[in-house]
Amino acid sequence: MKAEPRILVLAPDDTAVGPLCQGLDSVGWRTVTARSLATALAAVGDLPVEALVVDARLPLAGSWVSELKTAAAPRMLPTLAVAAAALAPEDRHIFDLAMSGPGHPGQVRLRLEALMRAAVAEEEIALRAATFASRGVDLPTGARDPAPFRVLAAGPPDHRFLALSNALVGLGCEVIAAPTPYTAFDYLHERAFDAAVLWSAGDRAPAQSIAAGMKRNTRLHQIPIVLYLSGDAGSDLNDLYGRGFADVAEATTPEPETAERIVALARAYRDHQGVRRALEAARASGLTDPATGLFTDDLFAAHLGRVVEAAAARRRPISVCVLKVAPNAEVRAAREGGWLNRALPQIGAMISRLIRVEDTAARLSPEVFALALPATDAGEARLVAERIAAVIACTAFDAGPGQRPFTVAFDVGVAERNGTEAPGALLERASHDTVPAAAAGF
């Protein structure tokens, strides 16, 4: 899958997209460029294309995009427009996102990844609804919360940062200003936010501190974080994207465009939160594990079959992860006193908050959890599982009066579907492939 093109690039020449394609190819995001509609349609029909990048200067770009999205069905085809500075406002709705310049490869990669995951999540919502409906339960996805998007703006006052805040307010957002990391975390723990934008100013350390703290917190982990550069030289964008920022905006980018990108991230986050609430409501159905709210083993097996079938139809990978509580000395002692059983519901709840919205988590047995990860290969799936295990391993659980708190590590197993492998065989292979927690780097 990795050796085949993932991104279709539609452009009249390479002046705008050439460096971008080279940058994406260098990190394994294979691209294929088309100069005509016929070539693009052939690529969509023959290759597992996951997203479309369009040079907005291309004549008839809008009509071509519509035809390509239709041809890609049942796969959704997220679309990003670059070099879109001269794009008319009424034409921007054609694209999922538009960037005025060609975009830094790391930036475009993150934005494409967010768009692709959103597309997979939308497909997954329909699959979950079908799984519950087959068992006589209506799973309402619910309408998006109509309240204004709430954006935390953290950083000292600056005219450019204030201009961005005004642009967000102009788009209907409620912006809460936090001049220091301390006030930022106070707000984050007191209120619900859909996105956070951090001003780098002259010293980037406060912004990176806030971002790192949010990523370590299971409640705040999924909130998209945007770093707004102050314009100082020497920015290693690849390093910044690797620190967990959902987007990095330079001060030279027009404030309205940066604001639109933040709103797009906030909209996706709020939609995902709506899906999570719908799944929480499903606890009353009796189909989910009562202690954790995760899928039971039989519900997971039924849903996994549906996910595997959809992945085959859309020519996407599908991986399964198994996380087994590692039988170390701390865990054995906690199990004997019954304290492990008391911690397991909290662990299950942490897993449900740490997974991506398109992933499905299940409790197969009291100490064994499983994840179904659509559109994810084995390498990416192991990273997801190990990240979840690492966050939980940092949590101390009560071991009783007078006893030191204990921690929980996991043995992690991963399997990617091969060919026409049956769902049950895929899950069994993941279970047998577990790697001890110590070997996994915990």
PDB file of N, CA and C in Angstrom, residues 37-106:
ATOM      1  N   LEU A  37      -8.063  15.939 -17.168  1.00  0.00           N
ATOM      2  CA  LEU A  37      -9.126  15.244 -16.461  1.00  0.00           C
ATOM      3  C   LEU A  37      -9.096  13.756 -16.765  1.00  0.00           C
ATOM      4  N   ALA A  38      -8.836  13.392 -18.020  1.00  0.00           N
ATOM      5  CA  ALA A  38      -8.822  11.977 -18.399  1.00  0.00           C
ATOM      6  C   ALA A  38      -7.754  11.216 -17.619  1.00  0.00           C
ATOM      7  N   THR A  39      -6.561  11.820 -17.500  1.00  0.00           N
ATOM      8  CA  THR A  39      -5.486  11.171 -16.744  1.00  0.00           C
ATOM      9  C   THR A  39      -5.853  11.055 -15.268  1.00  0.00           C
ATOM     10  N   ALA A  40      -6.467  12.098 -14.726  1.00  0.00           N
ATOM     11  CA  ALA A  40      -6.858  12.072 -13.321  1.00  0.00           C
ATOM     12  C   ALA A  40      -7.919  11.010 -13.064  1.00  0.00           C
ATOM     13  N   LEU A  41      -8.902  10.896 -13.948  1.00  0.00           N
ATOM     14  CA  LEU A  41      -9.944   9.882 -13.786  1.00  0.00           C
ATOM     15  C   LEU A  41      -9.354   8.472 -13.848  1.00  0.00           C
ATOM     16  N   ALA A  42      -8.378   8.278 -14.725  1.00  0.00           N
ATOM     17  CA  ALA A  42      -7.722   6.970 -14.813  1.00  0.00           C
ATOM     18  C   ALA A  42      -6.988   6.641 -13.523  1.00  0.00           C
ATOM     19  N   ALA A  43      -6.331   7.650 -12.922  1.00  0.00           N
ATOM     20  CA  ALA A  43      -5.613   7.424 -11.665  1.00  0.00           C
ATOM     21  C   ALA A  43      -6.577   7.068 -10.541  1.00  0.00           C
ATOM     22  N   VAL A  44      -7.696   7.775 -10.455  1.00  0.00           N
ATOM     23  CA  VAL A  44      -8.684   7.502  -9.410  1.00  0.00           C
ATOM     24  C   VAL A  44      -9.280   6.108  -9.581  1.00  0.00           C
ATOM     25  N   GLY A  45      -9.453   5.682 -10.832  1.00  0.00           N
ATOM     26  CA  GLY A  45     -10.041   4.373 -11.080  1.00  0.00           C
ATOM     27  C   GLY A  45      -9.088   3.216 -10.845  1.00  0.00           C
ATOM     28  N   ASP A  46      -7.783   3.448 -11.079  1.00  0.00           N
ATOM     29  CA  ASP A  46      -6.814   2.354 -11.025  1.00  0.00           C
ATOM     30  C   ASP A  46      -5.994   2.307  -9.748  1.00  0.00           C
ATOM     31  N   LEU A  47      -5.893   3.412  -9.019  1.00  0.00           N
ATOM     32  CA  LEU A  47      -4.984   3.502  -7.886  1.00  0.00           C
ATOM     33  C   LEU A  47      -5.753   3.823  -6.602  1.00  0.00           C
ATOM     34  N   PRO A  48      -5.217   3.434  -5.450  1.00  0.00           N
ATOM     35  CA  PRO A  48      -5.879   3.730  -4.165  1.00  0.00           C
ATOM     36  C   PRO A  48      -5.617   5.170  -3.719  1.00  0.00           C
ATOM     37  N   VAL A  49      -6.068   6.114  -4.521  1.00  0.00           N
ATOM     38  CA  VAL A  49      -5.859   7.528  -4.209  1.00  0.00           C
ATOM     39  C   VAL A  49      -6.691   7.907  -2.987  1.00  0.00           C
ATOM     40  N   GLU A  50      -6.069   8.606  -2.034  1.00  0.00           N
ATOM     41  CA  GLU A  50      -6.746   8.949  -0.788  1.00  0.00           C
ATOM     42  C   GLU A  50      -7.118  10.420  -0.680  1.00  0.00           C
ATOM     43  N   ALA A  51      -6.463  11.284  -1.467  1.00  0.00           N
ATOM     44  CA  ALA A  51      -6.764  12.711  -1.395  1.00  0.00           C
ATOM     45  C   ALA A  51      -6.335  13.371  -2.692  1.00  0.00           C
ATOM     46  N   LEU A  52      -6.852  14.566  -2.904  1.00  0.00           N
ATOM     47  CA  LEU A  52      -6.616  15.304  -4.142  1.00  0.00           C
ATOM     48  C   LEU A  52      -6.058  16.678  -3.805  1.00  0.00           C
ATOM     49  N   VAL A  53      -4.917  17.026  -4.403  1.00  0.00           N
ATOM     50  CA  VAL A  53      -4.338  18.357  -4.294  1.00  0.00           C
ATOM     51  C   VAL A  53      -4.487  19.036  -5.651  1.00  0.00           C
ATOM     52  N   VAL A  54      -5.067  20.225  -5.658  1.00  0.00           N
ATOM     53  CA  VAL A  54      -5.373  20.914  -6.915  1.00  0.00           C
ATOM     54  C   VAL A  54      -4.692  22.274  -6.944  1.00  0.00           C
ATOM     55  N   ASP A  55      -3.975  22.554  -8.033  1.00  0.00           N
ATOM     56  CA  ASP A  55      -3.462  23.897  -8.285  1.00  0.00           C
ATOM     57  C   ASP A  55      -4.666  24.743  -8.696  1.00  0.00           C
ATOM     58  N   ALA A  56      -5.059  25.688  -7.849  1.00  0.00           N
ATOM     59  CA  ALA A  56      -6.291  26.447  -8.071  1.00  0.00           C
ATOM     60  C   ALA A  56      -6.236  27.339  -9.302  1.00  0.00           C
ATOM     61  N   ARG A  57      -5.049  27.499  -9.888  1.00  0.00           N
ATOM     62  CA  ARG A  57      -4.945  28.296 -11.112  1.00  0.00           C
ATOM     63  C   ARG A  57      -5.393  27.509 -12.335  1.00  0.00           C
ATOM     64  N   LEU A  58      -5.635  26.224 -12.160  1.00  0.00           N
ATOM     65  CA  LEU A  58      -6.024  25.362 -13.267  1.00  0.00           C
ATOM     66  C   LEU A  58      -7.426  25.724 -13.760  1.00  0.00           C
ATOM     67  N   PRO A  59      -7.596  26.006 -15.064  1.00  0.00           N
ATOM     68  CA  PRO A  59      -8.944  26.269 -15.584  1.00  0.00           C
ATOM     69  C   PRO A  59      -9.847  25.055 -15.383  1.00  0.00           C
ATOM     70  N   LEU A  60     -11.108  25.293 -15.099  1.00  0.00           N
ATOM     71  CA  LEU A  60     -12.112  24.244 -14.903  1.00  0.00           C
ATOM     72  C   LEU A  60     -11.822  23.362 -13.688  1.00  0.00           C
ATOM     73  N   ALA A  61     -11.023  23.888 -12.741  1.00  0.00           N
ATOM     74  CA  ALA A  61     -10.667  23.076 -11.572  1.00  0.00           C
ATOM     75  C   ALA A  61     -11.905  22.603 -10.823  1.00  0.00           C
ATOM     76  N   GLY A  62     -12.894  23.481 -10.657  1.00  0.00           N
ATOM     77  CA  GLY A  62     -14.086  23.129  -9.902  1.00  0.00           C
ATOM     78  C   GLY A  62     -14.863  21.979 -10.507  1.00  0.00           C
ATOM     79  N   SER A  63     -15.116  22.038 -11.814  1.00  0.00           N
ATOM     80  CA  SER A  63     -15.885  20.973 -12.468  1.00  0.00           C
ATOM     81  C   SER A  63     -15.104  19.668 -12.487  1.00  0.00           C
ATOM     82  N   TRP A  64     -13.788  19.744 -12.636  1.00  0.00           N
ATOM     83  CA  TRP A  64     -12.971  18.536 -12.622  1.00  0.00           C
ATOM     84  C   TRP A  64     -13.015  17.864 -11.249  1.00  0.00           C
ATOM     85  N   VAL A  65     -12.951  18.657 -10.202  1.00  0.00           N
ATOM     86  CA  VAL A  65     -12.994  18.107  -8.849  1.00  0.00           C
ATOM     87  C   VAL A  65     -14.313  17.367  -8.612  1.00  0.00           C
ATOM     88  N   SER A  66     -15.412  17.928  -9.062  1.00  0.00           N
ATOM     89  CA  SER A  66     -16.712  17.280  -8.893  1.00  0.00           C
ATOM     90  C   SER A  66     -16.746  15.920  -9.577  1.00  0.00           C
ATOM     91  N   GLU A  67     -16.211  15.844 -10.792  1.00  0.00           N
ATOM     92  CA  GLU A  67     -16.191  14.569 -11.520  1.00  0.00           C
ATOM     93  C   GLU A  67     -15.300  13.548 -10.825  1.00  0.00           C
ATOM     94  N   LEU A  68     -14.169  13.992 -10.290  1.00  0.00           N
ATOM     95  CA  LEU A  68     -13.244  13.071  -9.636  1.00  0.00           C
ATOM     96  C   LEU A  68     -13.827  12.528  -8.334  1.00  0.00           C
ATOM     97  N   LYS A  69     -14.548  13.352  -7.598  1.00  0.00           N
ATOM     98  CA  LYS A  69     -15.165  12.878  -6.358  1.00  0.00           C
ATOM     99  C   LYS A  69     -16.235  11.833  -6.655  1.00  0.00           C
ATOM    100  N   THR A  70     -16.961  12.038  -7.728  1.00  0.00           N
ATOM    101  CA  THR A  70     -17.975  11.060  -8.124  1.00  0.00           C
ATOM    102  C   THR A  70     -17.333   9.746  -8.541  1.00  0.00           C
ATOM    103  N   ALA A  71     -16.233   9.848  -9.283  1.00  0.00           N
ATOM    104  CA  ALA A  71     -15.550   8.647  -9.767  1.00  0.00           C
ATOM    105  C   ALA A  71     -14.916   7.847  -8.635  1.00  0.00           C
ATOM    106  N   ALA A  72     -14.544   8.504  -7.538  1.00  0.00           N
ATOM    107  CA  ALA A  72     -13.856   7.823  -6.439  1.00  0.00           C
ATOM    108  C   ALA A  72     -14.793   7.017  -5.556  1.00  0.00           C
ATOM    109  N   ALA A  73     -16.103   7.240  -5.648  1.00  0.00           N
ATOM    110  CA  ALA A  73     -17.063   6.542  -4.789  1.00  0.00           C
ATOM    111  C   ALA A  73     -16.870   5.024  -4.874  1.00  0.00           C
ATOM    112  N   PRO A  74     -17.040   4.284  -3.738  1.00  0.00           N
ATOM    113  CA  PRO A  74     -17.591   4.742  -2.458  1.00  0.00           C
ATOM    114  C   PRO A  74     -16.585   5.437  -1.539  1.00  0.00           C
ATOM    115  N   ARG A  75     -15.312   5.545  -1.983  1.00  0.00           N
ATOM    116  CA  ARG A  75     -14.354   6.304  -1.184  1.00  0.00           C
ATOM    117  C   ARG A  75     -14.662   7.788  -1.275  1.00  0.00           C
ATOM    118  N   MET A  76     -14.554   8.484  -0.153  1.00  0.00           N
ATOM    119  CA  MET A  76     -14.607   9.932  -0.183  1.00  0.00           C
ATOM    120  C   MET A  76     -13.230  10.445  -0.607  1.00  0.00           C
ATOM    121  N   LEU A  77     -13.205  11.577  -1.305  1.00  0.00           N
ATOM    122  CA  LEU A  77     -11.949  12.112  -1.836  1.00  0.00           C
ATOM    123  C   LEU A  77     -11.752  13.533  -1.312  1.00  0.00           C
ATOM    124  N   PRO A  78     -11.086  13.687  -0.171  1.00  0.00           N
ATOM    125  CA  PRO A  78     -10.816  15.030   0.360  1.00  0.00           C
ATOM    126  C   PRO A  78      -9.984  15.839  -0.629  1.00  0.00           C
ATOM    127  N   THR A  79     -10.244  17.148  -0.701  1.00  0.00           N
ATOM    128  CA  THR A  79      -9.604  17.987  -1.708  1.00  0.00           C
ATOM    129  C   THR A  79      -9.011  19.234  -1.076  1.00  0.00           C
ATOM    130  N   LEU A  80      -7.736  19.481  -1.389  1.00  0.00           N
ATOM    131  CA  LEU A  80      -7.022  20.649  -0.907  1.00  0.00           C
ATOM    132  C   LEU A  80      -6.572  21.479  -2.101  1.00  0.00           C
ATOM    133  N   ALA A  81      -6.901  22.770  -2.101  1.00  0.00           N
ATOM    134  CA  ALA A  81      -6.471  23.677  -3.160  1.00  0.00           C
ATOM    135  C   ALA A  81      -5.255  24.463  -2.692  1.00  0.00           C
ATOM    136  N   VAL A  82      -4.210  24.510  -3.525  1.00  0.00           N
ATOM    137  CA  VAL A  82      -3.042  25.334  -3.245  1.00  0.00           C
ATOM    138  C   VAL A  82      -2.964  26.433  -4.300  1.00  0.00           C
ATOM    139  N   ALA A  83      -2.118  27.421  -4.044  1.00  0.00           N
ATOM    140  CA  ALA A  83      -2.007  28.582  -4.941  1.00  0.00           C
ATOM    141  C   ALA A  83      -3.382  29.201  -5.172  1.00  0.00           C
ATOM    142  N   ALA A  84      -4.153  29.285  -4.088  1.00  0.00           N
ATOM    143  CA  ALA A  84      -5.548  29.706  -4.200  1.00  0.00           C
ATOM    144  C   ALA A  84      -5.757  31.171  -3.825  1.00  0.00           C
ATOM    145  N   ALA A  85      -4.695  31.982  -3.909  1.00  0.00           N
ATOM    146  CA  ALA A  85      -4.810  33.384  -3.511  1.00  0.00           C
ATOM    147  C   ALA A  85      -5.848  34.129  -4.343  1.00  0.00           C
ATOM    148  N   ALA A  86      -5.920  33.777  -5.630  1.00  0.00           N
ATOM    149  CA  ALA A  86      -6.850  34.488  -6.517  1.00  0.00           C
ATOM    150  C   ALA A  86      -8.185  33.768  -6.662  1.00  0.00           C
ATOM    151  N   LEU A  87      -8.403  32.725  -5.866  1.00  0.00           N
ATOM    152  CA  LEU A  87      -9.644  31.958  -5.972  1.00  0.00           C
ATOM    153  C   LEU A  87     -10.812  32.800  -5.475  1.00  0.00           C
ATOM    154  N   ALA A  88     -11.858  32.865  -6.260  1.00  0.00           N
ATOM    155  CA  ALA A  88     -13.033  33.647  -5.877  1.00  0.00           C
ATOM    156  C   ALA A  88     -13.692  33.034  -4.640  1.00  0.00           C
ATOM    157  N   PRO A  89     -14.192  33.862  -3.736  1.00  0.00           N
ATOM    158  CA  PRO A  89     -14.821  33.332  -2.511  1.00  0.00           C
ATOM    159  C   PRO A  89     -15.932  32.333  -2.791  1.00  0.00           C
ATOM    160  N   GLU A  90     -16.704  32.566  -3.862  1.00  0.00           N
ATOM    161  CA  GLU A  90     -17.815  31.654  -4.156  1.00  0.00           C
ATOM    162  C   GLU A  90     -17.345  30.300  -4.666  1.00  0.00           C
ATOM    163  N   ASP A  91     -16.048  30.199  -5.045  1.00  0.00           N
ATOM    164  CA  ASP A  91     -15.512  28.931  -5.536  1.00  0.00           C
ATOM    165  C   ASP A  91     -14.830  28.123  -4.435  1.00  0.00           C
ATOM    166  N   ARG A  92     -14.619  28.715  -3.261  1.00  0.00           N
ATOM    167  CA  ARG A  92     -13.883  28.024  -2.206  1.00  0.00           C
ATOM    168  C   ARG A  92     -14.655  26.830  -1.645  1.00  0.00           C
ATOM    169  N   HIS A  93     -15.981  26.855  -1.754  1.00  0.00           N
ATOM    170  CA  HIS A  93     -16.777  25.757  -1.198  1.00  0.00           C
ATOM    171  C   HIS A  93     -16.536  24.447  -1.937  1.00  0.00           C
ATOM    172  N   ILE A  94     -15.976  24.533  -3.148  1.00  0.00           N
ATOM    173  CA  ILE A  94     -15.709  23.329  -3.932  1.00  0.00           C
ATOM    174  C   ILE A  94     -14.659  22.467  -3.244  1.00  0.00           C
ATOM    175  N   PHE A  95     -13.744  23.127  -2.534  1.00  0.00           N
ATOM    176  CA  PHE A  95     -12.626  22.437  -1.905  1.00  0.00           C
ATOM    177  C   PHE A  95     -12.859  22.310  -0.406  1.00  0.00           C
ATOM    178  N   ASP A  96     -12.310  21.236   0.167  1.00  0.00           N
ATOM    179  CA  ASP A  96     -12.413  21.063   1.613  1.00  0.00           C
ATOM    180  C   ASP A  96     -11.549  22.076   2.343  1.00  0.00           C
ATOM    181  N   LEU A  97     -10.462  22.497   1.707  1.00  0.00           N
ATOM    182  CA  LEU A  97      -9.575  23.492   2.299  1.00  0.00           C
ATOM    183  C   LEU A  97      -8.806  24.172   1.183  1.00  0.00           C
ATOM    184  N   ALA A  98      -8.563  25.472   1.334  1.00  0.00           N
ATOM    185  CA  ALA A  98      -7.812  26.232   0.329  1.00  0.00           C
ATOM    186  C   ALA A  98      -6.680  26.982   1.017  1.00  0.00           C
ATOM    187  N   MET A  99      -5.485  26.937   0.393  1.00  0.00           N
ATOM    188  CA  MET A  99      -4.321  27.636   0.920  1.00  0.00           C
ATOM    189  C   MET A  99      -3.841  28.619  -0.142  1.00  0.00           C
ATOM    190  N   SER A 100      -3.530  29.845   0.286  1.00  0.00           N
ATOM    191  CA  SER A 100      -3.170  30.876  -0.677  1.00  0.00           C
ATOM    192  C   SER A 100      -1.853  30.577  -1.381  1.00  0.00           C
ATOM    193  N   GLY A 101      -0.906  29.956  -0.686  1.00  0.00           N
ATOM    194  CA  GLY A 101       0.389  29.631  -1.274  1.00  0.00           C
ATOM    195  C   GLY A 101       0.505  28.159  -1.607  1.00  0.00           C
ATOM    196  N   PRO A 102       1.718  27.710  -1.999  1.00  0.00           N
ATOM    197  CA  PRO A 102       1.897  26.294  -2.327  1.00  0.00           C
ATOM    198  C   PRO A 102       1.923  25.397  -1.096  1.00  0.00           C
ATOM    199  N   GLY A 103       2.246  25.969   0.068  1.00  0.00           N
ATOM    200  CA  GLY A 103       2.233  25.175   1.294  1.00  0.00           C
ATOM    201  C   GLY A 103       3.531  24.429   1.538  1.00  0.00           C
ATOM    202  N   HIS A 104       3.948  24.400   2.793  1.00  0.00           N
ATOM    203  CA  HIS A 104       5.100  23.604   3.193  1.00  0.00           C
ATOM    204  C   HIS A 104       4.685  22.130   3.202  1.00  0.00           C
ATOM    205  N   PRO A 105       5.564  21.223   2.721  1.00  0.00           N
ATOM    206  CA  PRO A 105       5.178  19.797   2.672  1.00  0.00           C
ATOM    207  C   PRO A 105       4.693  19.251   4.012  1.00  0.00           C
ATOM    208  N   GLY A 106       5.365  19.618   5.112  1.00  0.00           N
ATOM    209  CA  GLY A 106       4.934  19.138   6.415  1.00  0.00           C
ATOM    210  C   GLY A 106       3.562  19.663   6.781  1.00  0.00           C
TER     211      GLY A 106
END
